[in-house]
PDB file of C-alpha atoms in Angstrom:
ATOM      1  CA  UNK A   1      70.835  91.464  96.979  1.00 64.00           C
ATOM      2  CA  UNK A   2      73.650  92.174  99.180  1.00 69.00           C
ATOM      3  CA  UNK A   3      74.806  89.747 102.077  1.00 78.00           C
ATOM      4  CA  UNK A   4      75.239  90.924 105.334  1.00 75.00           C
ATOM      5  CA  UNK A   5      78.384  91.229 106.529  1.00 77.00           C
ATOM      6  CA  UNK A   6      78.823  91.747 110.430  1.00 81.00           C
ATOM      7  CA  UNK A   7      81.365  93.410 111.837  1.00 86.00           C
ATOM      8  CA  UNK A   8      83.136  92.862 115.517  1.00 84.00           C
ATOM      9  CA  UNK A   9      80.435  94.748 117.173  1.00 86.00           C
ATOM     10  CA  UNK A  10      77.912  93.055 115.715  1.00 87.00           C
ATOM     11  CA  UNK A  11      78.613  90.182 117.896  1.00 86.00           C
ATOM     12  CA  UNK A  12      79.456  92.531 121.208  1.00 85.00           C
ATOM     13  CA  UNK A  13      77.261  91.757 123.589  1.00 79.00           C
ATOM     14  CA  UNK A  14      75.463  95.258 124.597  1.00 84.00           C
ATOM     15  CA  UNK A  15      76.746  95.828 128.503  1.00 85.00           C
ATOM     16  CA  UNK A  16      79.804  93.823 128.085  1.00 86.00           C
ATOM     17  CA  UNK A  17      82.757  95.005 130.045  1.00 91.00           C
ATOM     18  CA  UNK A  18      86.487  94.614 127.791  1.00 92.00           C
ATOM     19  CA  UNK A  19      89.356  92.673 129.200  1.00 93.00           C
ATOM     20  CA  UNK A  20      92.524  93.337 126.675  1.00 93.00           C
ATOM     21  CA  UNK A  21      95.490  91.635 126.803  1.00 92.00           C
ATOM     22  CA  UNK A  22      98.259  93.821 126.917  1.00 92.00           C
ATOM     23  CA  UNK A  23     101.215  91.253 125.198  1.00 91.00           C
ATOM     24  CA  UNK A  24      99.040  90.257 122.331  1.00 91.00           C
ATOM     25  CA  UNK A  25      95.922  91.177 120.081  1.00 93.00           C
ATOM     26  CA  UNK A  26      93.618  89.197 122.124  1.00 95.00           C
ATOM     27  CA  UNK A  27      90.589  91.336 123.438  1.00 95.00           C
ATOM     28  CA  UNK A  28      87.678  89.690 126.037  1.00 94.00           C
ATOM     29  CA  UNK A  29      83.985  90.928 126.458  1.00 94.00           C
ATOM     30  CA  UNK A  30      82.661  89.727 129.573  1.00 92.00           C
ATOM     31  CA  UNK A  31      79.374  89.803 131.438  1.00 91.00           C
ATOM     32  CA  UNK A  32      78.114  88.285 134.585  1.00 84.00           C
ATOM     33  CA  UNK A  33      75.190  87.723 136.681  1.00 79.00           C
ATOM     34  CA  UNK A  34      74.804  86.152 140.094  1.00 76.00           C
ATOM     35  CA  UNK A  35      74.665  81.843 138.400  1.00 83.00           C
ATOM     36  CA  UNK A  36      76.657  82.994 135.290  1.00 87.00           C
ATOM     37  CA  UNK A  37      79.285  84.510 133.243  1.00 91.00           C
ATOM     38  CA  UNK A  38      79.406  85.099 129.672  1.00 92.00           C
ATOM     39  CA  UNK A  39      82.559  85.725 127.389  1.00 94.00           C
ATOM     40  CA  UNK A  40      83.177  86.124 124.167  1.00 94.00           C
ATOM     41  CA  UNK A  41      86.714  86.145 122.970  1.00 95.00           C
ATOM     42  CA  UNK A  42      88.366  87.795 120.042  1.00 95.00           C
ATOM     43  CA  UNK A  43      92.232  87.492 118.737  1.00 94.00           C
ATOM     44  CA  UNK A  44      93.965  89.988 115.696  1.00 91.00           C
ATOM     45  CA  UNK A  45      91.422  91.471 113.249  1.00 91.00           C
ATOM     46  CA  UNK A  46      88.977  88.571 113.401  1.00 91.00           C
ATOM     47  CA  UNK A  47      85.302  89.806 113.373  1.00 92.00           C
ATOM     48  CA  UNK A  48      83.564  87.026 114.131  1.00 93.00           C
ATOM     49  CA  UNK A  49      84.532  85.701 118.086  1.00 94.00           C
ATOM     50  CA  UNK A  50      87.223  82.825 118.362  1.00 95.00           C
ATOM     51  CA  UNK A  51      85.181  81.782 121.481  1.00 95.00           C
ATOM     52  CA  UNK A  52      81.696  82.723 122.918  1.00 94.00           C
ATOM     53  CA  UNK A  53      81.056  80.578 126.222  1.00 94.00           C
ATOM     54  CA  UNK A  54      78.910  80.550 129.363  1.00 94.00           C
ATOM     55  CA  UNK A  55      80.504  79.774 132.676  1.00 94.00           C
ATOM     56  CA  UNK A  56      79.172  78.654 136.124  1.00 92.00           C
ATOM     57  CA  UNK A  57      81.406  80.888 138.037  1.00 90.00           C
ATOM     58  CA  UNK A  58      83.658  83.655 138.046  1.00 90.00           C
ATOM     59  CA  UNK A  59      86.507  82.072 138.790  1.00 92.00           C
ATOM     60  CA  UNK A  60      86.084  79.826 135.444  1.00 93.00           C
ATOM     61  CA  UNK A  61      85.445  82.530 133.022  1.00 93.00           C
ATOM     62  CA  UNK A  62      88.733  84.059 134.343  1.00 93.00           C
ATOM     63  CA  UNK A  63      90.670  80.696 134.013  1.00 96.00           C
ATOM     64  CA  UNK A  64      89.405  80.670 130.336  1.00 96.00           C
ATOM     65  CA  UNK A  65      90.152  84.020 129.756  1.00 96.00           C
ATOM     66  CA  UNK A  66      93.843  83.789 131.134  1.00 96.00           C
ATOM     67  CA  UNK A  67      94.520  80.629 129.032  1.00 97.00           C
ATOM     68  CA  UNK A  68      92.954  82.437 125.853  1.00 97.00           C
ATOM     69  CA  UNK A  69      95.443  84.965 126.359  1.00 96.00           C
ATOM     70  CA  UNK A  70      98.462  82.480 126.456  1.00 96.00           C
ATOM     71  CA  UNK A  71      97.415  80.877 123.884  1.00 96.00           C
ATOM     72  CA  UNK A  72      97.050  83.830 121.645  1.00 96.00           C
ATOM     73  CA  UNK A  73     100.729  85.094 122.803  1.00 97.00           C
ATOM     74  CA  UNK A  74     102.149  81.912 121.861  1.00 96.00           C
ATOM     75  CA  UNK A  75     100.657  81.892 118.332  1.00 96.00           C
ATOM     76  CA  UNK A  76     101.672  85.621 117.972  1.00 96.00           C
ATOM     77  CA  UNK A  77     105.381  84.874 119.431  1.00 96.00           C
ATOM     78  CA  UNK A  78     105.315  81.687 117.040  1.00 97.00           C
ATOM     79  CA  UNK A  79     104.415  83.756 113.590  1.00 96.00           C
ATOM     80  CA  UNK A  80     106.648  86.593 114.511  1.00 96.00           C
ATOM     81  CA  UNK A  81     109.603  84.245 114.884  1.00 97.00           C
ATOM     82  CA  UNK A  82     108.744  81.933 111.790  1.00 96.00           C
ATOM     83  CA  UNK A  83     108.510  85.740 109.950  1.00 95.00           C
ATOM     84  CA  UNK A  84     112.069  86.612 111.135  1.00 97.00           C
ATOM     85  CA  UNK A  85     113.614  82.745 109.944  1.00 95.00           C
ATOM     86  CA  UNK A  86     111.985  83.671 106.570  1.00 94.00           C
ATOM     87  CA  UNK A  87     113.163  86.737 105.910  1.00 93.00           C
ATOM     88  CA  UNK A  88     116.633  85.810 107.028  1.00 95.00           C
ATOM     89  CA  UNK A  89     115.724  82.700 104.648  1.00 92.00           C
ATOM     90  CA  UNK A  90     115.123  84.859 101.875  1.00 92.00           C
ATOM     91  CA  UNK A  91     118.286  87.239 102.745  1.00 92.00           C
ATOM     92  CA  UNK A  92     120.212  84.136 102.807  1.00 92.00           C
ATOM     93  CA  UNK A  93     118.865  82.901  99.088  1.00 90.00           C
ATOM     94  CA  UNK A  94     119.218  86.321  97.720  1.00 91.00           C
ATOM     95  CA  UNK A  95     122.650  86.627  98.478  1.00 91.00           C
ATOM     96  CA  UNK A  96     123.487  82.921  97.183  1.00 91.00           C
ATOM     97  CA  UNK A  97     122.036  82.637  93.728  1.00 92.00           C
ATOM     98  CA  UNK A  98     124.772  84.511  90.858  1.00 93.00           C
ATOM     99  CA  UNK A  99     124.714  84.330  87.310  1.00 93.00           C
ATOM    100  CA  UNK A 100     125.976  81.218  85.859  1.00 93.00           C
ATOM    101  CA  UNK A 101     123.974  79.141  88.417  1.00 94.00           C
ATOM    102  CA  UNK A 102     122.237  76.599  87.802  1.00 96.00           C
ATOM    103  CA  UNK A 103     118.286  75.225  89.173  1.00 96.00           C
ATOM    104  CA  UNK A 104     116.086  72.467  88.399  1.00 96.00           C
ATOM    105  CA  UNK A 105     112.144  72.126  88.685  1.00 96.00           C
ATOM    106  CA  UNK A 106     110.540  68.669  89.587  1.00 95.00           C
ATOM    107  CA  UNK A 107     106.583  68.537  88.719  1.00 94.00           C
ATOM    108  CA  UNK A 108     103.971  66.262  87.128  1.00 91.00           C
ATOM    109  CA  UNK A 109     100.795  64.149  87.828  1.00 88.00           C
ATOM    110  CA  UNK A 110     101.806  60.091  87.571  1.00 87.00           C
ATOM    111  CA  UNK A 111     104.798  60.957  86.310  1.00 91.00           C
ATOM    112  CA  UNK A 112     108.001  63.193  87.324  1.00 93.00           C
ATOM    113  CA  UNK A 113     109.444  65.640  84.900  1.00 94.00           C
ATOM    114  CA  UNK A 114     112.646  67.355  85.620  1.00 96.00           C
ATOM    115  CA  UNK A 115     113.410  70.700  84.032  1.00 96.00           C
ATOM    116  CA  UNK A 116     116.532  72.946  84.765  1.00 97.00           C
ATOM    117  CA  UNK A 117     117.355  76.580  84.342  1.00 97.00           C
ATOM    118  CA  UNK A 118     120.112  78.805  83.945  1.00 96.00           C
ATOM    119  CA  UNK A 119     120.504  81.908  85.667  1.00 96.00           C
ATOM    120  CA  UNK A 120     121.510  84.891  83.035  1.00 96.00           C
ATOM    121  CA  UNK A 121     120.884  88.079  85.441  1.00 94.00           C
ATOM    122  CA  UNK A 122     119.913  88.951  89.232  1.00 90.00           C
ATOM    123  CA  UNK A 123     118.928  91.749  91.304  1.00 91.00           C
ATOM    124  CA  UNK A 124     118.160  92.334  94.278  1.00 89.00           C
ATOM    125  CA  UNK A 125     114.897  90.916  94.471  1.00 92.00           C
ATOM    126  CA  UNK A 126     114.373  88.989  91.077  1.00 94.00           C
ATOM    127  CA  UNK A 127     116.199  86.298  88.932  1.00 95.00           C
ATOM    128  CA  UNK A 128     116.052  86.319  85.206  1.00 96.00           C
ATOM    129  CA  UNK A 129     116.494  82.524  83.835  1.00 96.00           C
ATOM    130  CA  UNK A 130     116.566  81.084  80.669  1.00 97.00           C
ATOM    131  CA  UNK A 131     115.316  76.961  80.043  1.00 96.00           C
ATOM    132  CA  UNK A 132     118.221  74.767  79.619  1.00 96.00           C
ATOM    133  CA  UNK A 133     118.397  71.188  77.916  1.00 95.00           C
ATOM    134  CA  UNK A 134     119.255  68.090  79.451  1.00 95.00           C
ATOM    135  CA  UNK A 135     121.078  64.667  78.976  1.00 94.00           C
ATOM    136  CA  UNK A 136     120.055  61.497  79.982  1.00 93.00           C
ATOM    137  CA  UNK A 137     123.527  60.360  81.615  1.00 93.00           C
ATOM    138  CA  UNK A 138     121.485  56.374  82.415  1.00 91.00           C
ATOM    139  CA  UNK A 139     118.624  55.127  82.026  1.00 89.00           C
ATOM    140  CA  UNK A 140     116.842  52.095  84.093  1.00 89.00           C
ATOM    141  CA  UNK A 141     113.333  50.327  83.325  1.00 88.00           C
ATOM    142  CA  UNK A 142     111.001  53.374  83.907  1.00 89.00           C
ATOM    143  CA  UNK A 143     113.645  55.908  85.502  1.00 93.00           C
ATOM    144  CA  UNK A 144     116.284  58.477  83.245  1.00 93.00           C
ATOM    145  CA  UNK A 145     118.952  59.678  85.125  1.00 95.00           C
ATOM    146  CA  UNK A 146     119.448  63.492  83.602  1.00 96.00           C
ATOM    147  CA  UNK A 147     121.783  66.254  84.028  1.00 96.00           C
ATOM    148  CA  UNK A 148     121.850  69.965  82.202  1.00 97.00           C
ATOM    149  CA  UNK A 149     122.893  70.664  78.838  1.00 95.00           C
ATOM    150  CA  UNK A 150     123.803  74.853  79.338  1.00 93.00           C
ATOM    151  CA  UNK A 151     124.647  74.646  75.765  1.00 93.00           C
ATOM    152  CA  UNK A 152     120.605  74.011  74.695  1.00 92.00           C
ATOM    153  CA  UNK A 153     118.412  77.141  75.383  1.00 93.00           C
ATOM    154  CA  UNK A 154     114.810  76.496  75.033  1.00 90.00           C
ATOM    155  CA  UNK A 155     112.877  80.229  74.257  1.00 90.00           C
ATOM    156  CA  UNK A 156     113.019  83.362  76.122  1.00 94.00           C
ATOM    157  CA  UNK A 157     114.325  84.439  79.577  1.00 94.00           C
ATOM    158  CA  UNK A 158     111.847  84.851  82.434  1.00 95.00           C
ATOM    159  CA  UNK A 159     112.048  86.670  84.950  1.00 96.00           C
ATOM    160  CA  UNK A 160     111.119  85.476  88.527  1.00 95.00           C
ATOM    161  CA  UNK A 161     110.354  86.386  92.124  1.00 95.00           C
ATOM    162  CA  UNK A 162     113.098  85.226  94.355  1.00 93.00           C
ATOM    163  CA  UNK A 163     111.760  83.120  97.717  1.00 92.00           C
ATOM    164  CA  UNK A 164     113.027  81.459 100.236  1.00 90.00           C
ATOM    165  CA  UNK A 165     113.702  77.958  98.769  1.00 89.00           C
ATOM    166  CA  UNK A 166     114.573  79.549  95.163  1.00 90.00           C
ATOM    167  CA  UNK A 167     112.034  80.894  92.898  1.00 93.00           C
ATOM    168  CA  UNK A 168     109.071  79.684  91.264  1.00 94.00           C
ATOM    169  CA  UNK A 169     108.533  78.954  87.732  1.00 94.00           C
ATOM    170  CA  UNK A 170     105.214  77.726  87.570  1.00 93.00           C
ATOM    171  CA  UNK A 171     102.125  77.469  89.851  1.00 91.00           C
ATOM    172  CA  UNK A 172     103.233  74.000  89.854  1.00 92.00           C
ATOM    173  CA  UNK A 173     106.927  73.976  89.652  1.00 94.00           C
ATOM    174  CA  UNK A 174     109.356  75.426  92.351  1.00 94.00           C
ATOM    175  CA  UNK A 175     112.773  75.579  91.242  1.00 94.00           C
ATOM    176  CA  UNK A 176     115.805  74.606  93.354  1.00 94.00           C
ATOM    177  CA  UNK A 177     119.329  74.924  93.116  1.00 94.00           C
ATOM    178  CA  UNK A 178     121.217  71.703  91.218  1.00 94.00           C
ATOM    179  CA  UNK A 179     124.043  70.406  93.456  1.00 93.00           C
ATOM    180  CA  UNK A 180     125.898  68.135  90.953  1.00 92.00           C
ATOM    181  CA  UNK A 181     123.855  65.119  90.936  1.00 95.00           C
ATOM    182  CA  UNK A 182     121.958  63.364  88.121  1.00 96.00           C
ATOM    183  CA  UNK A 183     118.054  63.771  88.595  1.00 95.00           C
ATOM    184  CA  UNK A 184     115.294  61.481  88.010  1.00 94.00           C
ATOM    185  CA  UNK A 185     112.478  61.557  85.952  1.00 94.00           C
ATOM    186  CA  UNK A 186     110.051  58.868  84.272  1.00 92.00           C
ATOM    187  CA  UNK A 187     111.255  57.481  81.305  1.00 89.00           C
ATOM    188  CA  UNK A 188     109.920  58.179  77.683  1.00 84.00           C
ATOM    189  CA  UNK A 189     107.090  55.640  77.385  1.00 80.00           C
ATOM    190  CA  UNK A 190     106.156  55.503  81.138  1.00 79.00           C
ATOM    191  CA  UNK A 191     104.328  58.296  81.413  1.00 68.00           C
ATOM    192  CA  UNK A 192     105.496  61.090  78.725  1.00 57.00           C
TER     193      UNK A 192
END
């Protein structure tokens, strides 16, 4: 049996007069009698109503409706400008990582395992990478101290999505790029 699914005018109270907001997605449904108003509020593609409340007076309902509007400007302002950091972000990574580089994944439960990777090719949009060795350069109770061996290849290249931070490897393993210094992961024994 299927479930129902409502849409937006499902929920549209029949008689409702529409208030839009002209610098965002938000759209208002409001109707009023002589003791009380009703609104219902809705913001972007949402089909169910962000807001659905009963006011004493006019004045109120308009209050609410004005602030609802704000609000949803703000939010909209907010995820457009995070949207344009990430893509100039992602512009920025793209144009950093060359062959020859160098990245490292850190990842495990009760336990940290450092991996690193070697970039082989590029383009625009992708990295290919190949799984490089590693040397323990000191080790301390519990903690090695590990740097890449580009001379140890460990199976095939991959080839990999390139994101803001780097790419991913792994649902569980982001890879970032290696700046020189020795890693840490848990020692053999305390947790491998």
């Amino acid at each position: 049996m299927a479930k129902f699914k409502p849409f937006r005018e499902f929920y549209i109270p029949k008689g409702g007069v529409r208030v839009a907001d002209k610098n965002s997605t938000a759209v208002c449904y409001m109707i009023g009698k002589d003791n009380y108003h009703v609104v219902m509020g809705f913001a972007g593609k949402r089909q169910k109503p962000d807001f659905h409340y009963r006011f004493t007076t006019l004045e109120n309902a308009q209050a609410y409706v004005a602030k609802f509007f704000k609000d949803v400007q703000a939010a909209e302002d907010h995820k457009a400008q995070a949207k344009q950091r990430d893509t100039e972000r992602l512009a920025k990574m793209r144009d950093k990582i060359k062959a020859g580089d160098i990245y490292y994944t850190s990842w495990g439960y009760d336990q940290t395992n450092i991996d690193f990777y070697l970039v082989v090719d590029r383009t625009a949009a992708t990295v290919e990478v190949v799984k490089i060795g590693k040397d323990c350069v000191e080790a301390v109770t519990g903690v090695d101290y590990v740097t890449p061996n580009p001379m140890v290849k460990w199976g095939d290249t991959i080839k990999r999505k390139i994101n803001t931070t780097g790419f991913k490897i792994a649902s569980y393993a982001y890879a970032y790029p290696w700046e020189g210094d020795p890693k840490q992961e848990t020692a053999a024994g305390w947790g491998h």
